[in-house]
Amino acid sequence: MRRTSFADMPCSIARALEVIGDWWTLLIIREAFFGSRRFGEFEKALGIAPNVLTARLSKLVDSGILRVEATAQNGKALSYRLTPAGHDLFPVLVALLQWGDRHAAMPEGAPVRIVERRTGQDIAPMHMQSASGQTLRVQDVMPLPGPGAGQAVRQRLQAVAERASGAPADQGEDQRRGQGRPGG
């Protein structure tokens, strides 16, 4: 079955999932953070089929998450390294790890701890923070249209804002869907 492409969706989450949404892809990125560099290292660490690994590594290179370097003098041995865009995924992986530890934990506890190299202490739980440093909860934030928002995104976010404020929804939208007809 062919999956739907998110590449053209007007949503940064969907577009990110187009690049990193496959579970093997995130595990390959995890292994790159843990120090895997060569094809065989990724293959051994993950137990992934070579054809699947080849496809995922190619996509990560094409997407600018990994870069390829020749490591042998003859140029045949390749090494995969995280790019700056790849390094930007570290907080995403840590947030997933911490979520997994809280909500999909093994009975024995967390299999991996992320600690500060200098002190050996566990890192703090990931959280949203305001520009002034205040911790934010989901109810403290709201989505607003960004500079790349088209009309459909603007309308959807307007409806979200109206629902959050308790304001009545746009009657025209309800009538187009066959709901809220005048007179009842």
Short mmCIF file of N, CA and C in Angstrom, two decimals:
data_model
loop_
_atom_site.label_atom_id
_atom_site.label_comp_id
_atom_site.label_asym_id
_atom_site.label_seq_id
_atom_site.Cartn_x
_atom_site.Cartn_y
_atom_site.Cartn_z
N MET A 1 0.84 -1.18 0.00
CA MET A 1 0.00 0.00 0.00
C MET A 1 0.89 1.25 0.00
N ARG A 2 0.60 2.18 -0.85
CA ARG A 2 1.35 3.42 -0.97
C ARG A 2 0.88 4.38 0.11
N ARG A 3 1.82 4.99 0.82
CA ARG A 3 1.43 5.93 1.86
C ARG A 3 1.30 7.33 1.29
N THR A 4 0.52 8.14 1.97
CA THR A 4 0.31 9.52 1.57
C THR A 4 1.57 10.33 1.85
N SER A 5 1.93 11.20 0.94
CA SER A 5 3.07 12.08 1.15
C SER A 5 2.60 13.33 1.89
N PHE A 6 3.39 13.73 2.87
CA PHE A 6 3.11 14.95 3.62
C PHE A 6 3.93 16.13 3.11
N ALA A 7 4.72 15.93 2.08
CA ALA A 7 5.69 16.93 1.63
C ALA A 7 5.06 18.27 1.28
N ASP A 8 3.84 18.27 0.77
CA ASP A 8 3.22 19.53 0.34
C ASP A 8 2.19 20.06 1.32
N MET A 9 2.04 19.42 2.47
CA MET A 9 1.05 19.89 3.45
C MET A 9 1.53 21.18 4.09
N PRO A 10 0.62 22.12 4.34
CA PRO A 10 1.01 23.38 4.99
C PRO A 10 1.10 23.22 6.51
N CYS A 11 1.97 22.31 6.94
CA CYS A 11 2.11 22.02 8.37
C CYS A 11 3.54 21.57 8.61
N SER A 12 4.25 22.26 9.48
CA SER A 12 5.64 21.91 9.75
C SER A 12 5.77 20.53 10.39
N ILE A 13 4.79 20.12 11.19
CA ILE A 13 4.84 18.78 11.78
C ILE A 13 4.72 17.73 10.68
N ALA A 14 3.76 17.89 9.79
CA ALA A 14 3.58 16.93 8.69
C ALA A 14 4.82 16.88 7.81
N ARG A 15 5.39 18.02 7.50
CA ARG A 15 6.57 18.06 6.65
C ARG A 15 7.78 17.44 7.34
N ALA A 16 7.89 17.62 8.65
CA ALA A 16 8.97 16.96 9.40
C ALA A 16 8.76 15.45 9.38
N LEU A 17 7.51 15.00 9.53
CA LEU A 17 7.23 13.57 9.50
C LEU A 17 7.54 12.97 8.14
N GLU A 18 7.41 13.75 7.09
CA GLU A 18 7.78 13.27 5.76
C GLU A 18 9.26 12.86 5.74
N VAL A 19 10.08 13.57 6.49
CA VAL A 19 11.52 13.29 6.53
C VAL A 19 11.86 12.25 7.60
N ILE A 20 11.33 12.40 8.81
CA ILE A 20 11.79 11.57 9.93
C ILE A 20 10.69 10.70 10.54
N GLY A 21 9.53 10.61 9.91
CA GLY A 21 8.39 9.94 10.52
C GLY A 21 8.42 8.43 10.52
N ASP A 22 9.28 7.82 9.75
CA ASP A 22 9.40 6.37 9.76
C ASP A 22 10.17 5.92 11.00
N TRP A 23 9.71 4.85 11.67
CA TRP A 23 10.35 4.47 12.93
C TRP A 23 11.81 4.08 12.74
N TRP A 24 12.17 3.43 11.62
CA TRP A 24 13.59 3.11 11.40
C TRP A 24 14.42 4.37 11.31
N THR A 25 13.87 5.39 10.71
CA THR A 25 14.61 6.64 10.54
C THR A 25 14.99 7.24 11.89
N LEU A 26 14.06 7.31 12.81
CA LEU A 26 14.38 7.86 14.13
C LEU A 26 15.39 6.99 14.87
N LEU A 27 15.31 5.68 14.69
CA LEU A 27 16.28 4.80 15.35
C LEU A 27 17.67 4.93 14.73
N ILE A 28 17.74 5.16 13.43
CA ILE A 28 19.03 5.42 12.78
C ILE A 28 19.63 6.71 13.32
N ILE A 29 18.81 7.74 13.46
CA ILE A 29 19.28 9.01 14.01
C ILE A 29 19.74 8.80 15.46
N ARG A 30 18.98 8.03 16.23
CA ARG A 30 19.40 7.72 17.60
C ARG A 30 20.78 7.08 17.61
N GLU A 31 20.99 6.09 16.75
CA GLU A 31 22.28 5.41 16.70
C GLU A 31 23.40 6.34 16.26
N ALA A 32 23.09 7.29 15.38
CA ALA A 32 24.11 8.28 14.99
C ALA A 32 24.51 9.12 16.20
N PHE A 33 23.54 9.50 17.03
CA PHE A 33 23.86 10.23 18.26
C PHE A 33 24.68 9.36 19.22
N PHE A 34 24.43 8.06 19.21
CA PHE A 34 25.16 7.14 20.09
C PHE A 34 26.53 6.76 19.53
N GLY A 35 26.86 7.25 18.33
CA GLY A 35 28.21 7.04 17.81
C GLY A 35 28.33 6.13 16.61
N SER A 36 27.26 5.52 16.14
CA SER A 36 27.36 4.69 14.94
C SER A 36 27.69 5.59 13.75
N ARG A 37 28.59 5.11 12.91
CA ARG A 37 29.01 5.89 11.75
C ARG A 37 28.93 5.09 10.45
N ARG A 38 29.23 3.81 10.52
CA ARG A 38 29.31 2.99 9.33
C ARG A 38 28.06 2.14 9.15
N PHE A 39 27.82 1.77 7.91
CA PHE A 39 26.65 0.97 7.56
C PHE A 39 26.53 -0.25 8.47
N GLY A 40 27.61 -1.00 8.61
CA GLY A 40 27.59 -2.21 9.43
C GLY A 40 27.28 -1.94 10.89
N GLU A 41 27.70 -0.80 11.39
CA GLU A 41 27.39 -0.44 12.79
C GLU A 41 25.90 -0.20 12.97
N PHE A 42 25.30 0.53 12.03
CA PHE A 42 23.85 0.75 12.09
C PHE A 42 23.10 -0.58 11.96
N GLU A 43 23.54 -1.40 11.01
CA GLU A 43 22.89 -2.68 10.76
C GLU A 43 22.94 -3.58 11.99
N LYS A 44 24.10 -3.65 12.63
CA LYS A 44 24.26 -4.51 13.81
C LYS A 44 23.46 -3.96 15.01
N ALA A 45 23.53 -2.66 15.23
CA ALA A 45 22.85 -2.06 16.39
C ALA A 45 21.33 -2.19 16.29
N LEU A 46 20.81 -2.11 15.07
CA LEU A 46 19.36 -2.08 14.89
C LEU A 46 18.74 -3.41 14.45
N GLY A 47 19.55 -4.30 13.88
CA GLY A 47 18.98 -5.53 13.34
C GLY A 47 18.08 -5.26 12.15
N ILE A 48 18.41 -4.25 11.39
CA ILE A 48 17.61 -3.79 10.26
C ILE A 48 18.08 -4.46 8.97
N ALA A 49 17.16 -4.76 8.07
CA ALA A 49 17.51 -5.36 6.79
C ALA A 49 18.37 -4.38 5.98
N PRO A 50 19.39 -4.89 5.29
CA PRO A 50 20.29 -4.00 4.54
C PRO A 50 19.58 -3.11 3.52
N ASN A 51 18.58 -3.65 2.82
CA ASN A 51 17.88 -2.83 1.82
C ASN A 51 17.10 -1.69 2.47
N VAL A 52 16.51 -1.95 3.64
CA VAL A 52 15.77 -0.91 4.36
C VAL A 52 16.75 0.14 4.87
N LEU A 53 17.87 -0.30 5.43
CA LEU A 53 18.88 0.63 5.93
C LEU A 53 19.43 1.50 4.80
N THR A 54 19.71 0.90 3.66
CA THR A 54 20.21 1.66 2.51
C THR A 54 19.22 2.75 2.12
N ALA A 55 17.94 2.40 2.04
CA ALA A 55 16.92 3.38 1.65
C ALA A 55 16.81 4.50 2.68
N ARG A 56 16.81 4.16 3.96
CA ARG A 56 16.67 5.19 5.00
C ARG A 56 17.90 6.08 5.07
N LEU A 57 19.09 5.51 4.96
CA LEU A 57 20.31 6.34 4.97
C LEU A 57 20.31 7.29 3.78
N SER A 58 19.92 6.79 2.61
CA SER A 58 19.86 7.66 1.42
C SER A 58 18.89 8.81 1.63
N LYS A 59 17.73 8.52 2.21
CA LYS A 59 16.74 9.58 2.45
C LYS A 59 17.28 10.59 3.45
N LEU A 60 17.95 10.12 4.50
CA LEU A 60 18.51 11.04 5.50
C LEU A 60 19.60 11.91 4.90
N VAL A 61 20.40 11.36 4.01
CA VAL A 61 21.43 12.15 3.33
C VAL A 61 20.76 13.15 2.39
N ASP A 62 19.80 12.69 1.58
CA ASP A 62 19.09 13.58 0.65
C ASP A 62 18.36 14.70 1.37
N SER A 63 17.89 14.43 2.59
CA SER A 63 17.14 15.42 3.38
C SER A 63 18.04 16.34 4.19
N GLY A 64 19.34 16.10 4.16
CA GLY A 64 20.26 16.98 4.87
C GLY A 64 20.37 16.69 6.36
N ILE A 65 19.95 15.50 6.80
CA ILE A 65 20.05 15.11 8.21
C ILE A 65 21.41 14.47 8.48
N LEU A 66 21.88 13.68 7.52
CA LEU A 66 23.20 13.05 7.58
C LEU A 66 24.02 13.50 6.38
N ARG A 67 25.33 13.44 6.52
CA ARG A 67 26.22 13.65 5.38
C ARG A 67 27.12 12.41 5.28
N VAL A 68 27.61 12.14 4.09
CA VAL A 68 28.46 10.98 3.86
C VAL A 68 29.89 11.46 3.69
N GLU A 69 30.81 10.75 4.34
CA GLU A 69 32.24 11.03 4.20
C GLU A 69 32.94 9.75 3.81
N ALA A 70 33.91 9.85 2.91
CA ALA A 70 34.76 8.70 2.61
C ALA A 70 35.76 8.56 3.75
N THR A 71 35.88 7.35 4.31
CA THR A 71 36.76 7.17 5.47
C THR A 71 38.02 6.39 5.14
N ALA A 72 38.04 5.66 4.04
CA ALA A 72 39.24 4.90 3.67
C ALA A 72 40.00 5.66 2.59
N GLN A 73 41.26 5.33 2.46
CA GLN A 73 42.08 6.02 1.46
C GLN A 73 41.57 5.78 0.05
N ASN A 74 41.01 4.61 -0.19
CA ASN A 74 40.48 4.33 -1.53
C ASN A 74 39.09 4.91 -1.75
N GLY A 75 38.51 5.49 -0.71
CA GLY A 75 37.22 6.16 -0.82
C GLY A 75 36.03 5.22 -0.83
N LYS A 76 36.25 3.91 -0.62
CA LYS A 76 35.14 2.96 -0.67
C LYS A 76 34.40 2.83 0.65
N ALA A 77 35.08 3.01 1.76
CA ALA A 77 34.40 2.93 3.06
C ALA A 77 33.75 4.27 3.35
N LEU A 78 32.49 4.23 3.72
CA LEU A 78 31.74 5.46 3.96
C LEU A 78 31.40 5.60 5.43
N SER A 79 31.32 6.83 5.85
CA SER A 79 30.93 7.17 7.22
C SER A 79 29.75 8.14 7.13
N TYR A 80 28.77 7.95 8.00
CA TYR A 80 27.60 8.82 8.05
C TYR A 80 27.70 9.69 9.28
N ARG A 81 27.59 10.99 9.09
CA ARG A 81 27.70 11.95 10.19
C ARG A 81 26.48 12.85 10.22
N LEU A 82 26.07 13.21 11.42
CA LEU A 82 24.96 14.15 11.57
C LEU A 82 25.37 15.53 11.09
N THR A 83 24.47 16.19 10.39
CA THR A 83 24.65 17.58 9.97
C THR A 83 24.09 18.48 11.08
N PRO A 84 24.22 19.80 10.94
CA PRO A 84 23.55 20.67 11.92
C PRO A 84 22.05 20.40 12.02
N ALA A 85 21.40 20.12 10.89
CA ALA A 85 19.96 19.79 10.94
C ALA A 85 19.74 18.50 11.71
N GLY A 86 20.64 17.55 11.58
CA GLY A 86 20.56 16.31 12.34
C GLY A 86 20.74 16.56 13.83
N HIS A 87 21.71 17.40 14.17
CA HIS A 87 21.93 17.73 15.58
C HIS A 87 20.72 18.43 16.18
N ASP A 88 19.99 19.18 15.37
CA ASP A 88 18.77 19.85 15.87
C ASP A 88 17.69 18.86 16.29
N LEU A 89 17.81 17.61 15.89
CA LEU A 89 16.83 16.59 16.27
C LEU A 89 17.09 16.01 17.66
N PHE A 90 18.21 16.32 18.28
CA PHE A 90 18.51 15.74 19.59
C PHE A 90 17.43 16.03 20.63
N PRO A 91 16.96 17.28 20.77
CA PRO A 91 15.88 17.50 21.74
C PRO A 91 14.61 16.71 21.43
N VAL A 92 14.34 16.47 20.15
CA VAL A 92 13.17 15.68 19.76
C VAL A 92 13.34 14.25 20.27
N LEU A 93 14.52 13.68 20.07
CA LEU A 93 14.76 12.31 20.52
C LEU A 93 14.74 12.21 22.04
N VAL A 94 15.30 13.20 22.72
CA VAL A 94 15.27 13.19 24.18
C VAL A 94 13.83 13.29 24.68
N ALA A 95 13.03 14.15 24.05
CA ALA A 95 11.62 14.27 24.45
C ALA A 95 10.90 12.94 24.23
N LEU A 96 11.16 12.26 23.11
CA LEU A 96 10.55 10.95 22.86
C LEU A 96 11.01 9.92 23.89
N LEU A 97 12.29 9.94 24.21
CA LEU A 97 12.83 9.03 25.22
C LEU A 97 12.15 9.27 26.56
N GLN A 98 12.05 10.52 26.96
CA GLN A 98 11.42 10.83 28.25
C GLN A 98 9.94 10.48 28.25
N TRP A 99 9.26 10.73 27.14
CA TRP A 99 7.86 10.33 27.03
C TRP A 99 7.74 8.81 27.16
N GLY A 100 8.61 8.09 26.44
CA GLY A 100 8.59 6.63 26.51
C GLY A 100 8.86 6.12 27.92
N ASP A 101 9.78 6.77 28.62
CA ASP A 101 10.06 6.37 30.01
C ASP A 101 8.84 6.56 30.91
N ARG A 102 8.05 7.60 30.63
CA ARG A 102 6.86 7.87 31.45
C ARG A 102 5.65 7.04 31.05
N HIS A 103 5.48 6.79 29.76
CA HIS A 103 4.22 6.23 29.28
C HIS A 103 4.33 4.87 28.58
N ALA A 104 5.53 4.42 28.29
CA ALA A 104 5.71 3.11 27.65
C ALA A 104 6.90 2.40 28.30
N ALA A 105 6.99 2.55 29.61
CA ALA A 105 8.16 2.08 30.35
C ALA A 105 8.25 0.56 30.38
N MET A 106 9.48 0.09 30.45
CA MET A 106 9.74 -1.32 30.70
C MET A 106 9.56 -1.55 32.20
N PRO A 107 9.12 -2.74 32.61
CA PRO A 107 8.94 -3.00 34.05
C PRO A 107 10.21 -2.76 34.87
N GLU A 108 11.36 -2.99 34.26
CA GLU A 108 12.63 -2.82 34.96
C GLU A 108 13.06 -1.36 35.07
N GLY A 109 12.41 -0.49 34.33
CA GLY A 109 12.77 0.92 34.33
C GLY A 109 13.40 1.32 33.00
N ALA A 110 13.88 2.54 32.96
CA ALA A 110 14.45 3.10 31.74
C ALA A 110 15.69 2.32 31.30
N PRO A 111 15.76 1.94 30.02
CA PRO A 111 16.94 1.23 29.55
C PRO A 111 18.14 2.15 29.28
N VAL A 112 17.87 3.43 29.07
CA VAL A 112 18.93 4.40 28.77
C VAL A 112 18.68 5.66 29.57
N ARG A 113 19.72 6.21 30.13
CA ARG A 113 19.65 7.51 30.81
C ARG A 113 20.48 8.49 30.00
N ILE A 114 20.01 9.71 29.91
CA ILE A 114 20.78 10.78 29.29
C ILE A 114 21.29 11.65 30.43
N VAL A 115 22.61 11.74 30.53
CA VAL A 115 23.23 12.48 31.63
C VAL A 115 24.13 13.57 31.08
N GLU A 116 24.35 14.57 31.91
CA GLU A 116 25.30 15.63 31.57
C GLU A 116 26.71 15.05 31.68
N ARG A 117 27.47 15.18 30.63
CA ARG A 117 28.81 14.61 30.56
C ARG A 117 29.70 15.09 31.71
N ARG A 118 29.63 16.37 32.02
CA ARG A 118 30.50 16.98 33.03
C ARG A 118 30.19 16.49 34.44
N THR A 119 28.90 16.34 34.76
CA THR A 119 28.52 16.02 36.14
C THR A 119 28.04 14.58 36.33
N GLY A 120 27.63 13.93 35.25
CA GLY A 120 27.07 12.59 35.36
C GLY A 120 25.64 12.57 35.86
N GLN A 121 25.04 13.75 36.04
CA GLN A 121 23.67 13.83 36.53
C GLN A 121 22.68 13.72 35.37
N ASP A 122 21.52 13.09 35.68
CA ASP A 122 20.46 13.01 34.67
C ASP A 122 20.06 14.41 34.24
N ILE A 123 19.73 14.53 32.95
CA ILE A 123 19.23 15.83 32.48
C ILE A 123 17.82 16.03 33.00
N ALA A 124 17.39 17.28 33.04
CA ALA A 124 16.04 17.61 33.50
C ALA A 124 15.02 17.19 32.45
N PRO A 125 13.79 16.95 32.88
CA PRO A 125 12.73 16.65 31.91
C PRO A 125 12.56 17.80 30.92
N MET A 126 12.29 17.45 29.66
CA MET A 126 12.06 18.46 28.62
C MET A 126 10.73 19.14 28.90
N HIS A 127 10.66 20.43 28.60
CA HIS A 127 9.42 21.17 28.77
C HIS A 127 9.42 22.39 27.86
N MET A 128 8.24 22.92 27.63
CA MET A 128 8.10 24.17 26.87
C MET A 128 8.43 25.32 27.79
N GLN A 129 9.01 26.34 27.20
CA GLN A 129 9.41 27.49 28.00
C GLN A 129 9.06 28.77 27.24
N SER A 130 8.62 29.77 27.98
CA SER A 130 8.34 31.07 27.38
C SER A 130 9.66 31.77 27.07
N ALA A 131 9.59 32.84 26.32
CA ALA A 131 10.79 33.62 26.02
C ALA A 131 11.43 34.15 27.30
N SER A 132 10.64 34.32 28.35
CA SER A 132 11.17 34.83 29.62
C SER A 132 11.65 33.71 30.54
N GLY A 133 11.52 32.44 30.10
CA GLY A 133 12.02 31.33 30.89
C GLY A 133 10.98 30.62 31.73
N GLN A 134 9.73 31.03 31.67
CA GLN A 134 8.66 30.40 32.45
C GLN A 134 8.24 29.08 31.80
N THR A 135 8.06 28.04 32.61
CA THR A 135 7.57 26.76 32.10
C THR A 135 6.12 26.91 31.67
N LEU A 136 5.82 26.38 30.49
CA LEU A 136 4.47 26.48 29.93
C LEU A 136 3.84 25.11 29.80
N ARG A 137 2.53 25.05 30.01
CA ARG A 137 1.74 23.85 29.79
C ARG A 137 0.96 24.03 28.49
N VAL A 138 0.36 22.97 28.02
CA VAL A 138 -0.38 23.04 26.76
C VAL A 138 -1.49 24.09 26.83
N GLN A 139 -2.14 24.23 27.98
CA GLN A 139 -3.21 25.22 28.09
C GLN A 139 -2.69 26.65 28.14
N ASP A 140 -1.39 26.83 28.23
CA ASP A 140 -0.79 28.17 28.27
C ASP A 140 -0.40 28.69 26.89
N VAL A 141 -0.54 27.87 25.86
CA VAL A 141 -0.10 28.27 24.52
C VAL A 141 -1.25 28.12 23.53
N MET A 142 -1.12 28.75 22.38
CA MET A 142 -2.12 28.61 21.32
C MET A 142 -1.43 28.79 19.97
N PRO A 143 -1.96 28.14 18.94
CA PRO A 143 -1.39 28.29 17.60
C PRO A 143 -1.91 29.55 16.93
N LEU A 144 -1.02 30.26 16.27
CA LEU A 144 -1.38 31.43 15.46
C LEU A 144 -0.79 31.24 14.07
N PRO A 145 -1.38 31.86 13.06
CA PRO A 145 -0.82 31.73 11.71
C PRO A 145 0.58 32.32 11.65
N GLY A 146 1.46 31.60 10.99
CA GLY A 146 2.81 32.07 10.76
C GLY A 146 2.91 32.74 9.40
N PRO A 147 4.09 33.22 9.04
CA PRO A 147 4.24 33.93 7.77
C PRO A 147 3.96 33.05 6.55
N GLY A 148 4.07 31.74 6.69
CA GLY A 148 3.80 30.85 5.56
C GLY A 148 2.39 30.30 5.52
N ALA A 149 1.51 30.78 6.39
CA ALA A 149 0.14 30.27 6.45
C ALA A 149 -0.67 30.75 5.26
N GLY A 150 -1.30 29.80 4.60
CA GLY A 150 -2.23 30.13 3.53
C GLY A 150 -3.62 30.37 4.10
N GLN A 151 -4.58 30.61 3.22
CA GLN A 151 -5.94 30.91 3.65
C GLN A 151 -6.56 29.77 4.44
N ALA A 152 -6.35 28.52 4.00
CA ALA A 152 -6.95 27.37 4.69
C ALA A 152 -6.42 27.26 6.12
N VAL A 153 -5.13 27.46 6.29
CA VAL A 153 -4.54 27.39 7.64
C VAL A 153 -5.07 28.53 8.50
N ARG A 154 -5.17 29.71 7.92
CA ARG A 154 -5.68 30.86 8.68
C ARG A 154 -7.12 30.61 9.14
N GLN A 155 -7.95 30.07 8.26
CA GLN A 155 -9.33 29.78 8.63
C GLN A 155 -9.41 28.71 9.72
N ARG A 156 -8.60 27.67 9.57
CA ARG A 156 -8.62 26.60 10.58
C ARG A 156 -8.18 27.13 11.93
N LEU A 157 -7.12 27.94 11.97
CA LEU A 157 -6.65 28.48 13.24
C LEU A 157 -7.62 29.50 13.82
N GLN A 158 -8.34 30.20 12.97
CA GLN A 158 -9.38 31.11 13.45
C GLN A 158 -10.48 30.32 14.16
N ALA A 159 -10.87 29.19 13.57
CA ALA A 159 -11.89 28.34 14.19
C ALA A 159 -11.38 27.79 15.52
N VAL A 160 -10.11 27.42 15.58
CA VAL A 160 -9.52 26.93 16.84
C VAL A 160 -9.58 28.02 17.90
N ALA A 161 -9.23 29.24 17.52
CA ALA A 161 -9.24 30.36 18.47
C ALA A 161 -10.66 30.64 18.96
N GLU A 162 -11.64 30.56 18.05
CA GLU A 162 -13.03 30.81 18.44
C GLU A 162 -13.53 29.73 19.40
N ARG A 163 -13.19 28.48 19.14
CA ARG A 163 -13.59 27.41 20.06
C ARG A 163 -12.96 27.61 21.43
N ALA A 164 -11.71 28.01 21.46
CA ALA A 164 -11.01 28.21 22.73
C ALA A 164 -11.60 29.37 23.51
N SER A 165 -12.08 30.39 22.80
CA SER A 165 -12.62 31.56 23.49
C SER A 165 -14.11 31.41 23.81
N GLY A 166 -14.73 30.37 23.28
CA GLY A 166 -16.16 30.17 23.51
C GLY A 166 -17.02 30.97 22.55
N ALA A 167 -16.41 31.63 21.58
CA ALA A 167 -17.16 32.41 20.60
C ALA A 167 -17.88 31.46 19.64
N PRO A 168 -19.02 31.87 19.10
CA PRO A 168 -19.73 31.00 18.17
C PRO A 168 -18.93 30.80 16.90
N ALA A 169 -19.05 29.60 16.33
CA ALA A 169 -18.37 29.30 15.08
C ALA A 169 -18.98 30.12 13.96
N ASP A 170 -18.25 30.28 12.89
CA ASP A 170 -18.69 31.01 11.71
C ASP A 170 -19.91 30.31 11.11
N GLN A 171 -21.05 31.02 11.07
CA GLN A 171 -22.29 30.44 10.54
C GLN A 171 -22.13 30.01 9.10
N GLY A 172 -21.38 30.76 8.32
CA GLY A 172 -21.19 30.41 6.92
C GLY A 172 -20.53 29.06 6.76
N GLU A 173 -19.57 28.77 7.59
CA GLU A 173 -18.89 27.47 7.54
C GLU A 173 -19.85 26.36 7.91
N ASP A 174 -20.69 26.56 8.95
CA ASP A 174 -21.66 25.55 9.35
C ASP A 174 -22.67 25.30 8.22
N GLN A 175 -23.12 26.36 7.55
CA GLN A 175 -24.09 26.20 6.48
C GLN A 175 -23.49 25.46 5.29
N ARG A 176 -22.20 25.71 4.99
CA ARG A 176 -21.57 25.00 3.88
C ARG A 176 -21.50 23.50 4.15
N ARG A 177 -21.40 23.10 5.40
CA ARG A 177 -21.35 21.69 5.76
C ARG A 177 -22.75 21.11 5.95
N GLY A 178 -23.79 21.91 5.76
CA GLY A 178 -25.16 21.43 5.93
C GLY A 178 -25.60 21.38 7.37
N GLN A 179 -24.89 22.09 8.24
CA GLN A 179 -25.24 22.12 9.65
C GLN A 179 -25.73 23.52 9.98
N GLY A 180 -26.40 23.66 11.05
CA GLY A 180 -26.81 24.99 11.52
C GLY A 180 -27.67 25.73 10.52
N ARG A 181 -28.56 25.01 9.82
CA ARG A 181 -29.41 25.67 8.84
C ARG A 181 -30.33 26.67 9.49
N PRO A 182 -30.54 27.80 8.81
CA PRO A 182 -31.46 28.78 9.39
C PRO A 182 -32.81 28.15 9.67
N GLY A 183 -33.35 28.48 10.80
CA GLY A 183 -34.67 27.98 11.17
C GLY A 183 -34.64 26.60 11.79
N GLY A 184 -33.43 26.03 11.97
CA GLY A 184 -33.39 24.91 12.76
C GLY A 184 -32.98 23.61 12.52
#
